[in-house]
Short mmCIF file of C-alpha atoms in Angstrom, two decimals:
data_model
loop_
_atom_site.label_atom_id
_atom_site.label_comp_id
_atom_site.label_asym_id
_atom_site.label_seq_id
_atom_site.Cartn_x
_atom_site.Cartn_y
_atom_site.Cartn_z
CA UNK W 1 119.46 38.33 103.61
CA UNK W 2 116.91 41.05 104.24
CA UNK W 3 119.12 43.39 102.23
CA UNK W 4 118.98 40.98 99.27
CA UNK W 5 115.21 41.12 99.41
CA UNK W 6 114.96 44.89 99.71
CA UNK W 7 117.83 46.09 97.52
CA UNK W 8 116.26 44.95 94.29
CA UNK W 9 115.36 46.48 90.96
CA UNK W 10 111.73 46.46 92.10
CA UNK W 11 112.58 48.69 95.06
CA UNK W 12 114.48 51.04 92.77
CA UNK W 13 111.45 51.20 90.46
CA UNK W 14 109.25 51.94 93.48
CA UNK W 15 111.51 54.87 94.49
CA UNK W 16 111.34 56.13 90.91
CA UNK W 17 107.53 55.89 90.96
CA UNK W 18 107.31 57.81 94.24
CA UNK W 19 109.71 60.47 92.92
CA UNK W 20 107.77 60.82 89.65
CA UNK W 21 104.59 61.32 91.67
CA UNK W 22 106.27 64.04 93.71
CA UNK W 23 107.52 65.77 90.54
CA UNK W 24 104.02 65.74 88.97
CA UNK W 25 102.51 66.98 92.23
CA UNK W 26 105.02 69.85 92.36
CA UNK W 27 104.70 70.70 88.65
CA UNK W 28 100.95 71.08 88.93
CA UNK W 29 101.41 73.79 91.57
CA UNK W 30 103.55 75.97 89.28
CA UNK W 31 101.30 78.65 87.80
CA UNK W 32 103.28 79.23 84.60
CA UNK W 33 104.55 75.74 83.93
CA UNK W 34 101.99 75.14 81.15
CA UNK W 35 103.26 78.03 79.13
CA UNK W 36 106.93 77.28 79.72
CA UNK W 37 107.28 73.55 79.11
CA UNK W 38 103.83 72.19 78.38
CA UNK W 39 103.58 70.98 81.97
CA UNK W 40 100.27 69.16 81.62
CA UNK W 41 101.51 67.09 78.68
CA UNK W 42 104.59 66.29 80.71
CA UNK W 43 102.42 65.25 83.67
CA UNK W 44 100.44 62.89 81.41
CA UNK W 45 103.62 61.45 79.91
CA UNK W 46 105.02 60.87 83.40
CA UNK W 47 101.74 59.11 84.31
CA UNK W 48 101.99 56.67 81.41
CA UNK W 49 105.70 56.14 82.10
CA UNK W 50 104.64 55.16 85.64
CA UNK W 51 101.98 52.82 84.22
CA UNK W 52 104.65 51.13 82.12
CA UNK W 53 106.94 50.74 85.14
CA UNK W 54 104.11 49.12 87.12
CA UNK W 55 103.16 46.76 84.28
CA UNK W 56 106.71 45.70 83.40
CA UNK W 57 108.23 45.51 86.88
CA UNK W 58 105.40 45.08 89.41
CA UNK W 59 103.02 43.00 87.28
CA UNK W 60 106.12 41.21 85.95
CA UNK W 61 105.20 41.55 82.29
CA UNK W 62 108.95 41.99 81.81
CA UNK W 63 109.38 38.29 82.67
CA UNK W 64 106.34 37.20 80.68
CA UNK W 65 106.36 35.65 77.18
CA UNK W 66 106.93 38.17 74.40
CA UNK W 67 103.28 38.17 73.29
CA UNK W 68 102.07 39.42 76.68
CA UNK W 69 104.87 41.92 77.05
CA UNK W 70 104.37 43.41 73.58
CA UNK W 71 100.57 43.47 73.91
CA UNK W 72 100.96 45.37 77.19
CA UNK W 73 103.54 47.79 75.80
CA UNK W 74 101.45 48.52 72.70
CA UNK W 75 98.27 48.97 74.77
CA UNK W 76 100.06 51.49 77.02
CA UNK W 77 101.48 53.40 74.04
CA UNK W 78 98.07 53.54 72.31
CA UNK W 79 96.34 54.67 75.52
CA UNK W 80 98.96 57.37 76.02
CA UNK W 81 98.59 58.63 72.44
CA UNK W 82 94.79 58.68 72.69
CA UNK W 83 94.80 60.60 75.96
CA UNK W 84 97.35 63.13 74.67
CA UNK W 85 95.41 63.52 71.40
CA UNK W 86 92.14 64.20 73.23
CA UNK W 87 93.89 66.52 75.69
CA UNK W 88 95.35 68.67 72.90
CA UNK W 89 92.79 68.28 70.11
CA UNK W 90 89.60 67.40 72.00
CA UNK W 91 87.45 70.09 70.42
CA UNK W 92 88.62 69.19 66.89
CA UNK W 93 87.92 65.50 67.52
CA UNK W 94 84.45 66.36 68.83
CA UNK W 95 83.86 68.55 65.75
CA UNK W 96 85.01 65.59 63.61
CA UNK W 97 82.29 63.42 65.13
CA UNK W 98 83.41 62.09 68.54
CA UNK W 99 80.09 61.90 70.41
CA UNK W 100 79.34 64.24 73.31
CA UNK W 101 75.78 65.02 74.31
CA UNK V 1 113.22 38.00 115.82
CA UNK V 2 111.54 34.96 114.30
CA UNK V 3 111.31 36.80 111.03
CA UNK V 4 115.02 37.59 111.06
CA UNK V 5 115.78 33.96 111.84
CA UNK V 6 113.55 32.81 109.02
CA UNK V 7 115.34 35.15 106.66
CA UNK V 8 118.81 34.19 107.86
CA UNK V 9 118.05 30.50 107.58
CA UNK V 10 116.96 30.79 104.00
CA UNK V 11 119.51 30.23 101.31
CA UNK V 12 119.07 32.96 98.74
CA UNK V 13 119.51 31.27 95.43
CA UNK V 14 118.85 32.62 91.98
CA UNK V 15 115.12 32.91 91.76
CA UNK V 16 114.18 30.55 88.96
CA UNK V 17 110.52 31.60 88.93
CA UNK V 18 111.41 35.23 88.49
CA UNK V 19 113.81 34.64 85.63
CA UNK V 20 111.72 32.10 83.70
CA UNK V 21 109.49 33.43 80.96
CA UNK V 22 106.05 32.71 82.30
CA UNK V 23 102.71 34.51 82.47
CA UNK V 24 102.38 35.87 86.02
CA UNK V 25 99.24 34.27 87.46
CA UNK V 26 96.38 33.00 85.33
CA UNK V 27 96.12 34.17 81.71
CA UNK V 28 92.44 34.97 82.32
CA UNK V 29 93.35 37.66 84.84
CA UNK V 30 95.38 39.41 82.14
CA UNK V 31 92.37 39.34 79.81
CA UNK V 32 90.36 40.94 82.62
CA UNK V 33 93.07 43.55 83.20
CA UNK V 34 93.36 44.50 79.52
CA UNK V 35 89.55 44.61 79.09
CA UNK V 36 89.11 46.72 82.20
CA UNK V 37 91.90 49.08 81.17
CA UNK V 38 90.28 49.43 77.72
CA UNK V 39 86.97 50.56 79.30
CA UNK V 40 88.85 53.08 81.46
CA UNK V 41 90.69 54.49 78.43
CA UNK V 42 87.30 55.07 76.78
CA UNK V 43 86.15 56.90 79.92
CA UNK V 44 89.36 58.98 79.96
CA UNK V 45 88.96 60.14 76.36
CA UNK V 46 85.26 60.87 76.95
CA UNK V 47 86.23 63.00 79.94
CA UNK V 48 88.77 64.90 77.81
CA UNK V 49 86.25 65.35 74.97
CA UNK V 50 83.67 66.86 77.36
CA UNK V 51 86.42 68.93 78.96
CA UNK V 52 87.35 70.40 75.58
CA UNK V 53 83.79 71.78 75.31
CA UNK V 54 83.89 73.63 78.66
CA UNK V 55 87.50 74.33 79.64
CA UNK V 56 86.69 77.15 82.09
CA UNK V 57 84.06 75.11 83.93
CA UNK V 58 86.39 72.11 84.22
CA UNK V 59 89.25 74.30 85.42
CA UNK V 60 87.09 76.02 88.08
CA UNK V 61 85.69 72.68 89.22
CA UNK V 62 89.14 71.10 89.36
CA UNK V 63 90.28 73.89 91.67
CA UNK V 64 87.70 72.68 94.19
CA UNK V 65 89.37 69.26 94.42
CA UNK V 66 91.86 68.55 97.18
CA UNK V 67 94.98 67.73 95.14
CA UNK V 68 96.99 66.85 98.24
CA UNK V 69 94.60 64.09 99.29
CA UNK V 70 94.81 62.69 95.75
CA UNK V 71 98.61 62.73 95.88
CA UNK V 72 98.69 61.05 99.31
CA UNK V 73 96.42 58.35 97.90
CA UNK V 74 98.79 57.84 94.96
CA UNK V 75 101.68 57.31 97.37
CA UNK V 76 99.58 54.88 99.45
CA UNK V 77 98.72 52.74 96.43
CA UNK V 78 102.30 52.77 95.14
CA UNK V 79 103.50 51.65 98.58
CA UNK V 80 100.82 48.97 98.63
CA UNK V 81 101.90 47.68 95.22
CA UNK V 82 105.51 47.52 96.38
CA UNK V 83 104.50 45.53 99.47
CA UNK V 84 102.66 43.04 97.25
CA UNK V 85 105.49 42.57 94.76
CA UNK V 86 108.04 42.24 97.57
CA UNK V 87 105.77 39.70 99.29
CA UNK V 88 105.85 37.59 96.11
CA UNK V 89 109.65 37.85 96.00
CA UNK V 90 109.72 36.73 99.65
CA UNK V 91 107.43 33.79 98.90
CA UNK V 92 109.65 32.59 96.07
CA UNK V 93 112.42 32.45 98.66
CA UNK V 94 110.06 30.57 100.97
CA UNK V 95 109.91 33.43 103.47
CA UNK V 96 106.28 32.77 104.22
CA UNK V 97 105.98 34.75 107.45
CA UNK V 98 107.59 37.82 105.94
CA UNK V 99 105.30 37.53 102.90
CA UNK V 100 102.27 37.51 105.21
CA UNK V 101 103.46 40.67 106.98
CA UNK V 102 103.97 42.39 103.64
CA UNK V 103 100.49 41.39 102.43
CA UNK V 104 99.09 42.80 105.67
CA UNK V 105 100.92 46.09 105.08
CA UNK V 106 99.61 46.15 101.50
CA UNK V 107 96.05 45.66 102.78
CA UNK V 108 96.49 48.45 105.35
CA UNK V 109 97.83 50.84 102.69
CA UNK V 110 94.86 50.02 100.46
CA UNK V 111 92.51 50.52 103.39
CA UNK V 112 94.21 53.87 104.06
CA UNK V 113 93.42 54.87 100.48
CA UNK V 114 89.77 54.05 101.13
CA UNK V 115 89.69 56.12 104.32
CA UNK V 116 91.24 59.14 102.55
CA UNK V 117 88.72 58.74 99.71
CA UNK V 118 85.79 58.70 102.15
CA UNK V 119 87.17 61.88 103.80
CA UNK V 120 87.42 63.48 100.37
CA UNK V 121 83.88 62.51 99.38
CA UNK V 122 82.60 63.83 102.74
CA UNK V 123 84.32 67.17 102.10
CA UNK V 124 82.62 67.43 98.73
CA UNK V 125 79.16 66.57 100.06
CA UNK V 126 79.60 69.09 102.91
CA UNK V 127 80.35 71.74 100.29
CA UNK V 128 77.14 70.79 98.52
CA UNK V 129 79.02 69.22 95.60
CA UNK V 130 77.34 66.12 94.12
CA UNK V 131 77.51 64.26 90.79
CA UNK V 132 74.68 66.50 89.60
CA UNK V 133 76.63 69.74 90.20
CA UNK V 134 78.09 69.73 86.67
CA UNK V 135 79.62 67.35 84.11
CA UNK V 136 83.11 67.60 85.66
CA UNK V 137 81.81 66.36 88.99
CA UNK V 138 79.71 63.72 87.25
CA UNK V 139 82.97 62.36 85.75
CA UNK V 140 84.80 62.85 89.05
CA UNK V 141 82.30 60.80 91.05
CA UNK V 142 81.76 58.15 88.35
CA UNK V 143 85.47 57.60 87.61
CA UNK V 144 86.63 57.66 91.23
CA UNK V 145 83.52 55.67 92.26
CA UNK V 146 84.23 52.86 89.76
CA UNK V 147 87.84 52.91 90.91
CA UNK V 148 86.69 52.76 94.54
CA UNK V 149 84.66 49.62 93.72
CA UNK V 150 87.83 48.14 92.17
CA UNK V 151 89.66 49.01 95.40
CA UNK V 152 87.04 47.28 97.59
CA UNK V 153 87.22 44.17 95.40
CA UNK V 154 91.03 44.41 95.60
CA UNK V 155 90.93 44.52 99.40
CA UNK V 156 88.80 41.37 99.29
CA UNK V 157 91.29 39.77 96.89
CA UNK V 158 94.19 40.65 99.22
CA UNK V 159 92.31 39.15 102.18
CA UNK V 160 91.69 36.00 100.10
CA UNK V 161 95.40 35.90 99.20
CA UNK V 162 96.34 36.02 102.88
CA UNK V 163 93.90 33.20 103.58
CA UNK V 164 95.42 31.13 100.74
CA UNK V 165 98.90 31.83 102.07
CA UNK V 166 97.88 30.72 105.56
CA UNK V 167 95.94 27.59 104.63
CA UNK V 168 97.44 26.06 101.51
CA UNK V 169 100.74 24.31 100.98
CA UNK V 170 103.64 25.87 99.06
CA UNK V 171 103.75 25.02 95.39
CA UNK V 172 103.23 26.21 91.83
CA UNK V 173 99.46 26.29 92.17
CA UNK V 174 99.50 28.50 95.25
CA UNK V 175 102.04 30.84 93.68
CA UNK V 176 99.91 31.16 90.54
CA UNK V 177 96.86 32.03 92.65
CA UNK V 178 98.79 34.68 94.56
CA UNK V 179 100.30 36.09 91.36
CA UNK V 180 96.80 36.40 89.88
CA UNK V 181 95.63 38.34 92.94
CA UNK V 182 98.72 40.54 92.80
CA UNK V 183 98.10 41.29 89.11
CA UNK V 184 94.57 42.47 89.93
CA UNK V 185 95.85 44.61 92.83
CA UNK V 186 98.39 46.32 90.57
CA UNK V 187 95.54 47.12 88.16
CA UNK V 188 93.89 49.13 90.96
CA UNK V 189 97.18 51.03 91.33
CA UNK V 190 97.78 51.73 87.66
CA UNK V 191 94.23 52.96 87.02
CA UNK V 192 94.71 55.51 89.80
CA UNK V 193 98.12 56.49 88.37
CA UNK V 194 96.28 57.90 85.31
CA UNK V 195 93.10 59.03 87.08
CA UNK V 196 94.97 61.22 89.55
CA UNK V 197 96.74 63.51 87.06
CA UNK V 198 93.75 63.55 84.71
CA UNK V 199 91.27 64.75 87.33
CA UNK V 200 93.50 66.65 89.77
CA UNK V 201 96.62 67.91 88.02
CA UNK V 202 96.21 68.52 84.30
CA UNK V 203 95.39 72.15 83.60
#
C-alpha cells in the first residue's frame, strides 16, 4: 500500500524537479555555456517549466476547473515571456521608458 | 509498525477527490497566490531592468553569492513541497498518522531552508555586505527577505495545518482547509524556483 502512495505521478514530477535543479546548478558552473547554447535563457526556461510542474501537479491546478487551470497556465507563460524579454532586451526596454532611477 | 498497519488496513480505492474537477482549497487563496506572484514578477523585471544598466557590477556581485547554499535550499523546498502533496494524498486515503509525519517532515525541510538562509545572511554581513553595498545587493536582500517572510508565514501555516489535522474530524471542510494551506506553501516553493536562478545562476 505504501508503494501505491509513493509510486505516483507526483513523485515522478518531484524527481523531475530535483533533476532540473541539478541540471541548472551544473549549467551555471560551465564558463562557456552562455556562448554555446544560451545557457542563461535555458536556465530561466527550466525555472518556469519547474513552476508549471509545481502549479499543475503539486498545487493540483491540473485537477481544477478549466478557468483556474488556464488562468494559471497563461500567467506562467506571460511571466516567463516578461522575464526573458527583460533579460535579453532590458536596456532597450529601459530606453523605451521602463522606469529605473 | 503502527504506520504500516494503518497503511495495510486501508483499502486503496480510486481517489475521487483527486480526480474530480474542483478548486484545491479556498478560491480566495488562489487570488492571494496570483496577486502575490504578480507583485514578484514586477520585482523580477525591475531587477532585470536595473541589471541591464550595470551588467559588470551585477556579475561581480553575483560572484560573491554562495550558489551552493541557494541550490541546497531549492532542493529543501522541493522536498518540502513533495512531503505536503504526499500528505494530502495520504489524507484522502484516510492515512491520518502518515499524513501527520509527512507534514512534520515538510515543516522540518522548510525550517532547514530558514537555517541555511540565516547562515547565508551571516556570511554576507561578516564580509561587510549589506543592502546598501550596491543595487544588486539591495535587490538580493529585499527579494530574499520578502521571500523569507513568506517562508516564516508558511511555517506558521504548516503548524496550523498540523493542529487542524490533530484536532478536527475528517471531512470535506478539513480537507479544504488543509488544501488551502498546502497551496500557500507551494507558493513559497515556486517563488524560490524563479528567485534562485535569477539571483544566483543567470549570467
